[in-house]
Amino acid sequence: MAAAAHRAGALKQQNKPHKGRKQRGAAQRRAAGRVPAKTLSRRRRRDLAKPDRRHRALQLRRQRKEAVLAEKRKLGRRDGPPRLVTVVPLHAAVVTHDALRLLQSDESALVHENERAEGFVLLCPRLKQRWRFVTAPMGNLHAVLDLAKAADTLLFVLDPLDGWDSTGDYFLSCLFAQGLPSYALAVHGVADLPQKKQTDAKKKLGKAIEKRFPEAKLFPLNTEQESLLLLRHLASQKQRHLAFRDRRAYLLAQEAEFMPSHDSDLVGTLKVSGFVRGRTLNVNSLVHIVGHGDFLMSQVDAPPDPFSLNPRVAKGQQRKGQDMEIQVGWFGAVEMEEVLKVLMKADPRRQESLQSEVIPDPMEGEQTWPTEEELKEAEESLKERRKVVKVPKGTSNYQAAWIVDDGEDGSEEEEEEEEDNMEDEDLMAEASQVGESSEEEECETMTVAESARDDLYDEKLDEDEEQMLEKYKQERLDQMFPDEVDTPRNLPARVRFQKYRGLKSFRTSPWDPKENLPRDYARIFQFQDFSRTRKHVFRQIEKEETEGAVVGWYVTLHICSVPISVMESFRQGLPLVLFSLLPHEQKMSVLNLVVRRHLGNNETVKAKEELIFHCGFRRFRASPLYSPHSSADKHKLERFLRPDVALVVTVYAPITFPPASVLLFKQRSNGMHDLVATGFLLSVDPDRIIIKRLVLSGHPFKIFSKMAVVRYMFFNREDVLWFKPVELRTKWGRRGHITEPLGTHGHMKCHFDGQLKSQDTVLLNLYKRVFPKWTYDPHVPEPVPWVRNEQQLPVQEVEME
């Protein structure tokens, strides 16, 4: 009998079958070149293998390193522009002339003096470097900030005893807020102090520097050897980049010449010579002269470099027989008279337009000729809306259409007329105030006796103090009772607040950003997607090679239609700084800036009060609005510039692509500029909705459980019925609504979600969208030299004596 076959039981161990090793090459051969659809949509870098990705990252790292080294080697060398060093004295007792004389003491260096402004060009063949030193005028805020916009290095000169005074500390605050390039600290005159005081002075300066400049080194300037150490430090220090100038070409004028036009002597062509910095300069782009506006260029010339590191080249070229004469120019530099080389001429077809505003078309909103479908829809709607109106016999259909029923009235037109009348009265009151102020100013400029000068000063001081006190009271009231207003008794509330509306929820209720826009919005430009446009413009700058003057070339720009005031300011020794504009940056729009109140300023600043803006490379005057910095779709108007939070400033201004620093100044009555706030450019967005809130308050007169009789919110029955749909709230968190009016004096019955307290206050919120005032002015007057003393007499009154 055959033995039975053995069968494995239920507990036998089951091992996984061996599947073999997967090979990538075999899988690719089996695919035969076919690629899944998901792989096609992935980026190329994700398909690279790990060694390839590592190799690619290494290549990118080497390219960045080589670019940084190339930029560092080029700056100040033969092929690059001279290192632009701005000398900023931080104390009134500092004499920069003595400190700069030590920098010129090197025997192997060549010095070219500048007769128009304090400064010189230093050529050092031994170090293979060239510098241009420009001294900032002491006390001139605009000149210091403009030079810092274009400088490669700021050289701060300190006093050996005090370091810096109040004016220097104020200038440092402004420079830090604008953006500080590479800097160096130097002190001159320590050796002139007694031997016992030198050690104490160095310790005192070291402690003061640690607060402002934690990692900076202080260079003494007493001997030639110390000056040579400072020059070596300036030649080898790491360059700090300013964001708003890295993507634009800019230039500090070395020479300027004004050629009047045939039509007028006040406007003409300005020829500006200097070294191109930043990016390649294209003649078809617009150029912005800081403090003066935007202009067109007609031509770019390439004169010979007046500050060449190797002047022997000129002699060698002369021996070869070229028609060239060598002579000493205004700066003592070697100038070569030859046929001027024209680099580029502007092409009218490719040149940017100077148009900054849209010309509104009054017929743009008119309806075109309707189609047949629209005519049929109109006829059907007319049949549905047809009303029966009693008319006398013989009246035609056309005449009957003009007969108004008794139930209709023109309340909306009356409200608009009354609102316009109120605005006209306000304008007349403002005009009378302006007239009175202008008469007072004319009286102040008259020559007065010495005995009456103190009385005049007291009167002016009293007026300023009264205005400041009134603003301070308004700010305190707004903090204690935010947005609360009193209901007028001589005017119905439904007329006074006819432009306001109620919202169920400020956060979630919808508000159309295109609704009831002002006429000024027809003059501005708006992007469909600003961030996408910004990325596209920056990507073009990085990838495309621009034709024009390369960085480091010495060029002469022919700028058209420039007023003669630009040349006059240059002749007075003020710096002339030019920036090329990116596409669309000459057009007007709505700018949103994030600012925070400066700690050294406590003055009350109201909304729509004129301020002076330094936004990137621009400087202008405007009247802004303030709103919270949040991610919501609606933002409540802040009536004052708050000292404790970051706010968004909304203003009409030319388009500027961020990043860019922002400084806000307020002009005093004596011409000085006080730093109010600092921040950065957020976006260019006209659709940002800023809502003004009004709060009407009432007092609970009688309380019956959840019902209450409220008075003093309105003063007639019609206003209660008008605002009946708006929701009520109380300061203690109750919510309710108006049930019905009581009597004819504005009392109303209200229902709440809980019992009120007798000391509670009933509130009604109304909202209206507001827009900034169009007061943009690119011409900002030069400030009076800044002095910390508040009680100093204005300059005009001192001169009258």
mmCIF file of N, CA and C in Angstrom, residues 665-706:
data_model
loop_
_atom_site.group_PDB
_atom_site.id
_atom_site.type_symbol
_atom_site.label_atom_id
_atom_site.label_comp_id
_atom_site.label_asym_id
_atom_site.label_seq_id
_atom_site.Cartn_x
_atom_site.Cartn_y
_atom_site.Cartn_z
ATOM 1 N N PHE A 665 8.972 113.042 6.092
ATOM 2 C CA PHE A 665 9.386 114.249 6.791
ATOM 3 C C PHE A 665 8.214 115.221 6.862
ATOM 4 N N LYS A 666 8.237 116.026 7.888
ATOM 5 C CA LYS A 666 7.253 117.097 8.042
ATOM 6 C C LYS A 666 7.987 118.419 8.118
ATOM 7 N N GLN A 667 7.527 119.377 7.340
ATOM 8 C CA GLN A 667 8.200 120.674 7.266
ATOM 9 C C GLN A 667 7.663 121.606 8.349
ATOM 10 N N ARG A 668 8.587 122.194 9.086
ATOM 11 C CA ARG A 668 8.200 123.176 10.103
ATOM 12 C C ARG A 668 7.860 124.513 9.458
ATOM 13 N N SER A 669 7.382 125.426 10.275
ATOM 14 C CA SER A 669 7.071 126.768 9.775
ATOM 15 C C SER A 669 8.332 127.537 9.412
ATOM 16 N N ASN A 670 9.483 127.182 10.015
ATOM 17 C CA ASN A 670 10.727 127.893 9.708
ATOM 18 C C ASN A 670 11.527 127.218 8.607
ATOM 19 N N GLY A 671 11.004 126.166 7.968
ATOM 20 C CA GLY A 671 11.664 125.540 6.836
ATOM 21 C C GLY A 671 12.430 124.280 7.144
ATOM 22 N N MET A 672 12.583 123.899 8.409
ATOM 23 C CA MET A 672 13.304 122.670 8.743
ATOM 24 C C MET A 672 12.425 121.450 8.495
ATOM 25 N N HIS A 673 13.078 120.305 8.268
ATOM 26 C CA HIS A 673 12.390 119.043 8.019
ATOM 27 C C HIS A 673 12.633 118.101 9.186
ATOM 28 N N ASP A 674 11.557 117.615 9.782
ATOM 29 C CA ASP A 674 11.638 116.666 10.889
ATOM 30 C C ASP A 674 11.284 115.276 10.384
ATOM 31 N N LEU A 675 12.096 114.279 10.747
ATOM 32 C CA LEU A 675 11.826 112.894 10.381
ATOM 33 C C LEU A 675 10.658 112.374 11.208
ATOM 34 N N VAL A 676 9.579 111.974 10.523
ATOM 35 C CA VAL A 676 8.354 111.541 11.187
ATOM 36 C C VAL A 676 8.256 110.030 11.259
ATOM 37 N N ALA A 677 8.538 109.339 10.147
ATOM 38 C CA ALA A 677 8.369 107.880 10.094
ATOM 39 C C ALA A 677 9.320 107.312 9.054
ATOM 40 N N THR A 678 9.612 106.029 9.177
ATOM 41 C CA THR A 678 10.465 105.305 8.237
ATOM 42 C C THR A 678 9.812 103.976 7.910
ATOM 43 N N GLY A 679 10.158 103.415 6.736
ATOM 44 C CA GLY A 679 9.574 102.140 6.354
ATOM 45 C C GLY A 679 10.047 101.695 4.992
ATOM 46 N N PHE A 680 9.144 101.025 4.254
ATOM 47 C CA PHE A 680 9.497 100.475 2.953
ATOM 48 C C PHE A 680 8.267 100.482 2.063
ATOM 49 N N LEU A 681 8.506 100.315 0.759
ATOM 50 C CA LEU A 681 7.441 100.292 -0.236
ATOM 51 C C LEU A 681 6.787 98.912 -0.247
ATOM 52 N N LEU A 682 5.465 98.868 -0.081
ATOM 53 C CA LEU A 682 4.727 97.610 -0.025
ATOM 54 C C LEU A 682 4.266 97.165 -1.405
ATOM 55 N N SER A 683 3.477 97.975 -2.088
ATOM 56 C CA SER A 683 2.919 97.582 -3.375
ATOM 57 C C SER A 683 2.379 98.807 -4.091
ATOM 58 N N VAL A 684 1.970 98.584 -5.332
ATOM 59 C CA VAL A 684 1.264 99.594 -6.134
ATOM 60 C C VAL A 684 -0.110 99.007 -6.425
ATOM 61 N N ASP A 685 -1.126 99.458 -5.686
ATOM 62 C CA ASP A 685 -2.445 98.824 -5.763
ATOM 63 C C ASP A 685 -3.534 99.865 -5.547
ATOM 64 N N PRO A 686 -4.180 100.353 -6.617
ATOM 65 C CA PRO A 686 -5.310 101.283 -6.439
ATOM 66 C C PRO A 686 -6.551 100.628 -5.851
ATOM 67 N N ASP A 687 -6.630 99.282 -5.849
ATOM 68 C CA ASP A 687 -7.822 98.591 -5.351
ATOM 69 C C ASP A 687 -7.804 98.379 -3.842
ATOM 70 N N ARG A 688 -6.811 98.881 -3.152
ATOM 71 C CA ARG A 688 -6.815 98.769 -1.691
ATOM 72 C C ARG A 688 -7.954 99.619 -1.131
ATOM 73 N N ILE A 689 -8.861 98.988 -0.410
ATOM 74 C CA ILE A 689 -10.073 99.653 0.071
ATOM 75 C C ILE A 689 -9.802 100.196 1.473
ATOM 76 N N ILE A 690 -9.889 101.506 1.616
ATOM 77 C CA ILE A 690 -9.728 102.183 2.902
ATOM 78 C C ILE A 690 -11.084 102.735 3.309
ATOM 79 N N ILE A 691 -11.581 102.291 4.446
ATOM 80 C CA ILE A 691 -12.934 102.614 4.892
ATOM 81 C C ILE A 691 -12.851 103.579 6.070
ATOM 82 N N LYS A 692 -13.595 104.665 5.951
ATOM 83 C CA LYS A 692 -13.730 105.609 7.062
ATOM 84 C C LYS A 692 -14.965 105.230 7.873
ATOM 85 N N ARG A 693 -14.779 105.103 9.171
ATOM 86 C CA ARG A 693 -15.882 104.704 10.053
ATOM 87 C C ARG A 693 -16.335 105.889 10.892
ATOM 88 N N LEU A 694 -17.652 106.040 10.991
ATOM 89 C CA LEU A 694 -18.254 107.008 11.903
ATOM 90 C C LEU A 694 -19.105 106.254 12.915
ATOM 91 N N VAL A 695 -19.031 106.663 14.146
ATOM 92 C CA VAL A 695 -19.778 106.016 15.220
ATOM 93 C C VAL A 695 -20.717 107.052 15.832
ATOM 94 N N LEU A 696 -22.038 106.791 15.739
ATOM 95 C CA LEU A 696 -23.050 107.621 16.390
ATOM 96 C C LEU A 696 -23.407 106.974 17.717
ATOM 97 N N SER A 697 -23.432 107.754 18.761
ATOM 98 C CA SER A 697 -23.654 107.211 20.106
ATOM 99 C C SER A 697 -24.978 107.700 20.668
ATOM 100 N N GLY A 698 -25.620 106.839 21.454
ATOM 101 C CA GLY A 698 -26.870 107.175 22.129
ATOM 102 C C GLY A 698 -26.869 106.663 23.559
ATOM 103 N N HIS A 699 -27.780 107.198 24.378
ATOM 104 C CA HIS A 699 -27.844 106.853 25.798
ATOM 105 C C HIS A 699 -29.140 106.093 26.082
ATOM 106 N N PRO A 700 -29.054 104.935 26.773
ATOM 107 C CA PRO A 700 -30.292 104.203 27.125
ATOM 108 C C PRO A 700 -31.098 104.987 28.168
ATOM 109 N N PHE A 701 -32.308 105.412 27.787
ATOM 110 C CA PHE A 701 -33.162 106.238 28.646
ATOM 111 C C PHE A 701 -33.995 105.375 29.591
ATOM 112 N N LYS A 702 -34.609 104.318 29.039
ATOM 113 C CA LYS A 702 -35.391 103.370 29.847
ATOM 114 C C LYS A 702 -35.007 101.959 29.407
ATOM 115 N N ILE A 703 -34.884 101.056 30.400
ATOM 116 C CA ILE A 703 -34.460 99.698 30.128
ATOM 117 C C ILE A 703 -35.527 98.742 30.637
ATOM 118 N N PHE A 704 -36.055 97.869 29.736
ATOM 119 C CA PHE A 704 -37.038 96.846 30.103
ATOM 120 C C PHE A 704 -36.490 95.501 29.623
ATOM 121 N N SER A 705 -35.790 94.791 30.485
ATOM 122 C CA SER A 705 -35.203 93.499 30.132
ATOM 123 C C SER A 705 -34.344 93.667 28.878
ATOM 124 N N LYS A 706 -34.725 93.015 27.757
ATOM 125 C CA LYS A 706 -33.938 93.141 26.530
ATOM 126 C C LYS A 706 -34.360 94.329 25.668
#
